XYZ file of C-alpha atoms in Angstrom:
269
model
C 38.088 67.273 46.418
C 40.528 64.024 44.945
C 39.194 60.552 46.417
C 42.240 58.425 47.496
C 43.263 55.793 44.870
C 46.250 53.316 44.521
C 47.630 53.212 40.890
C 49.867 50.193 39.297
C 51.310 50.754 35.713
C 51.780 47.225 34.250
C 53.723 46.271 31.012
C 52.565 43.264 28.359
C 55.807 41.229 28.965
C 59.190 41.456 27.540
C 61.373 38.268 25.354
C 59.755 35.063 25.439
C 56.592 36.280 26.982
C 56.457 39.548 25.062
C 52.074 40.260 24.735
C 51.431 37.447 26.834
C 49.818 39.975 29.763
C 47.571 42.927 29.784
C 49.358 45.925 30.187
C 47.671 49.258 30.912
C 47.001 51.673 34.108
C 44.765 50.358 36.965
C 43.761 51.432 40.417
C 41.944 50.645 43.680
C 40.816 52.238 46.461
C 43.126 51.468 49.614
C 40.934 49.681 51.533
C 40.313 46.774 49.536
C 38.471 46.275 46.000
C 39.307 44.454 42.765
C 41.974 46.568 40.536
C 40.061 48.515 37.386
C 41.332 49.637 34.483
C 41.946 53.217 33.565
C 41.330 54.413 29.956
C 39.641 57.324 29.470
C 42.281 58.798 26.845
C 44.646 56.421 27.445
C 45.177 54.026 24.631
C 43.495 50.158 25.176
C 46.444 48.466 24.483
C 50.071 50.311 26.303
C 52.221 49.329 29.146
C 52.464 51.973 31.473
C 56.308 52.041 32.776
C 56.020 54.439 35.544
C 53.717 56.974 37.574
C 54.459 60.317 38.734
C 52.285 62.599 40.784
C 52.456 65.992 41.323
C 53.869 67.149 44.720
C 52.255 69.965 44.690
C 48.379 68.941 43.217
C 47.400 65.289 43.797
C 45.206 65.587 40.962
C 47.535 66.103 38.407
C 49.519 62.882 37.388
C 51.653 62.317 34.456
C 52.355 58.125 33.125
C 55.036 57.012 31.126
C 54.277 54.699 27.969
C 55.734 53.810 24.763
C 53.220 55.833 23.316
C 55.089 58.514 24.809
C 53.818 60.974 28.408
C 50.147 60.996 29.142
C 48.782 63.513 32.007
C 46.081 63.559 33.991
C 44.660 67.190 36.064
C 42.060 65.078 37.563
C 43.391 62.337 39.887
C 43.617 59.636 36.539
C 39.857 59.808 36.067
C 40.669 61.712 32.391
C 44.054 61.159 30.617
C 45.603 63.563 27.772
C 48.554 62.509 25.417
C 51.242 65.442 26.008
C 53.135 67.196 22.813
C 56.219 65.284 23.088
C 58.940 65.966 20.325
C 59.788 62.554 19.764
C 56.834 60.355 18.116
C 58.557 57.476 18.860
C 60.211 56.971 22.331
C 59.045 54.651 25.084
C 59.229 56.669 28.003
C 60.776 55.037 31.374
C 60.667 57.412 34.214
C 58.813 60.953 34.451
C 59.411 63.522 37.773
C 57.770 66.729 39.105
C 59.660 69.415 40.419
C 60.141 69.573 44.260
C 59.612 73.691 44.177
C 58.165 74.120 40.756
C 54.923 72.611 39.878
C 55.525 73.936 36.367
C 58.272 71.596 35.609
C 58.654 67.969 34.794
C 61.046 65.459 33.656
C 60.898 62.307 31.432
C 63.580 59.941 30.559
C 63.056 58.121 27.502
C 64.325 54.420 25.487
C 67.153 55.042 23.734
C 68.287 56.766 26.219
C 67.564 60.654 26.083
C 66.120 63.533 28.432
C 63.445 65.525 28.287
C 61.922 68.605 29.971
C 59.068 70.371 30.301
C 58.504 74.134 32.068
C 54.865 74.363 31.529
C 53.016 71.388 32.728
C 53.900 69.297 30.356
C 51.899 71.173 27.259
C 55.085 71.647 25.869
C 58.491 69.161 25.977
C 62.366 69.793 25.078
C 65.105 67.513 24.754
C 68.673 67.987 26.729
C 71.786 67.458 26.770
C 72.518 63.869 28.575
C 76.183 62.577 28.431
C 76.433 58.898 29.321
C 79.118 57.019 30.362
C 82.303 56.281 28.906
C 81.677 52.558 29.869
C 78.948 52.698 28.228
C 77.133 48.680 27.717
C 75.162 47.872 24.073
C 73.431 45.043 24.547
C 71.983 43.468 21.226
C 67.764 43.836 21.082
C 68.230 46.150 24.472
C 67.507 50.176 24.010
C 70.088 51.279 26.976
C 67.262 53.514 29.456
C 67.026 56.393 30.745
C 65.374 54.792 34.328
C 65.273 57.185 37.077
C 65.687 60.419 37.561
C 65.955 62.184 40.547
C 65.795 66.080 41.751
C 67.500 67.009 44.866
C 64.679 69.176 47.098
C 67.770 70.971 49.212
C 68.891 71.946 46.168
C 66.317 71.536 43.161
C 69.023 72.540 40.470
C 70.750 69.448 41.051
C 69.135 66.878 38.666
C 70.404 63.057 38.960
C 69.224 60.535 36.024
C 70.072 57.094 36.568
C 70.695 54.424 33.160
C 70.501 51.514 32.343
C 72.883 50.105 31.391
C 75.260 53.005 31.372
C 75.937 54.309 35.550
C 74.822 57.598 36.707
C 74.907 61.764 35.244
C 74.401 64.546 37.129
C 73.266 68.035 36.266
C 73.817 71.399 38.469
C 71.308 74.030 36.016
C 68.766 72.051 35.733
C 68.979 69.695 33.151
C 70.835 72.166 30.667
C 74.271 70.296 30.776
C 75.021 66.956 32.074
C 77.949 65.598 33.856
C 78.957 61.735 34.319
C 79.504 60.408 37.864
C 80.242 56.759 37.077
C 84.095 56.921 37.824
C 84.091 55.608 41.091
C 81.323 52.717 40.395
C 84.018 51.189 37.708
C 86.875 51.877 40.489
C 84.990 49.607 42.779
C 83.756 46.727 40.091
C 87.908 46.867 38.812
C 88.987 46.563 42.512
C 86.487 44.108 43.956
C 85.923 40.575 42.518
C 82.558 40.476 44.225
C 81.320 43.439 42.169
C 82.651 42.069 38.776
C 79.755 40.939 36.475
C 79.165 40.922 32.739
C 76.255 39.653 30.902
C 77.876 40.296 27.894
C 77.374 42.916 24.674
C 79.998 46.135 23.315
C 81.957 47.701 25.777
C 80.686 45.587 27.966
C 83.273 44.401 30.798
C 83.672 43.310 34.241
C 81.923 46.423 35.728
C 79.096 46.213 33.747
C 76.722 45.145 36.586
C 77.819 48.536 38.355
C 76.866 50.569 35.634
C 72.887 48.408 35.528
C 71.357 50.978 37.560
C 67.589 50.931 38.736
C 66.939 53.460 40.846
C 67.909 56.645 42.553
C 66.615 58.359 45.524
C 67.831 61.324 47.523
C 66.116 61.725 50.868
C 65.504 65.908 52.067
C 67.077 65.355 55.613
C 70.127 64.218 53.982
C 71.022 67.057 51.274
C 73.628 65.795 48.639
C 73.271 62.306 50.048
C 71.991 59.569 47.123
C 71.529 56.301 47.209
C 71.645 53.949 44.011
C 69.989 50.727 43.371
C 71.468 48.355 40.819
C 72.311 44.685 39.940
C 75.517 44.629 42.432
C 73.687 46.294 45.451
C 72.907 49.626 47.421
C 75.764 52.316 46.870
C 75.313 55.783 48.419
C 77.379 59.080 47.974
C 77.581 61.894 50.194
C 79.366 63.970 47.705
C 76.601 64.350 45.452
C 78.006 61.194 43.023
C 81.772 61.839 43.125
C 82.401 59.246 45.574
C 80.143 55.847 45.512
C 80.582 53.039 48.494
C 78.578 49.930 48.669
C 76.268 50.041 51.663
C 76.573 45.829 51.831
C 73.056 45.112 51.912
C 74.547 41.373 51.708
C 74.746 41.629 55.368
C 71.015 41.813 55.706
C 69.212 39.728 52.566
C 70.900 37.038 50.603
C 69.283 38.970 47.526
C 71.429 41.732 46.759
C 70.019 41.899 43.423
C 67.799 45.682 44.025
C 65.695 47.127 41.546
C 64.234 49.951 43.300
C 64.345 52.079 46.551
C 62.409 54.748 47.874
C 62.433 57.334 50.720
C 59.597 56.834 52.982
C 56.356 59.448 53.200
C 56.646 59.223 56.592
C 60.171 59.282 58.141
C 62.613 61.020 55.426
C 65.468 59.319 57.317
C 63.558 56.201 56.685
C 64.790 54.078 53.046
């Protein structure tokens, strides 16, 4: 039986704050108490960029770090480094398949997508494409920031890339196509959606390719919600067309860093 805990991953800082903070994995009880650092197989100094809990067994957990992926099979008490093909990959996102507990995905920087078919023991790199309007910034590795599987159509896999839009697979990650074209069109046609920080190949559409998170609800098949620098965008047709949800109607801050589906109500984000 697994005791319920709350987990949080932390980095060590970026840019001018690089190395200033204590990174790692931390946990606490839901009722309160201090945050406790978790080691037991994790490196002493590590940045934990993502946490994924298996929907099939809450005792099975994955974390992504700049030292690759790690797994726990006892609710986070002990961790093991996994057999990963790229020893230099920084893992920014991980996801466990909604219907097959043996399948897991990992996304890296520089951009790469990996899949395990045996519960994380072994991994292979998939053939992931990037947007034709892909932006390159000096000192910034374009990264796979979110991997989301459609629970109603589990061979449909969506990958949000920072900074390069969204790609989709209809065959569990064997092949990918880009679904960012209407995001680019929206930037070209709407001045308030135009933004460019700078870098190679970065034009006015850069803000619309600055993906941060992607969510799919089991109650809305084929419907995607995308969080990016310019707001929250929705697709009702598996990413073929995107439209602005105009989150600015409700908040003066439209820069969106994350979006998730409520575990209590599949129609609440």
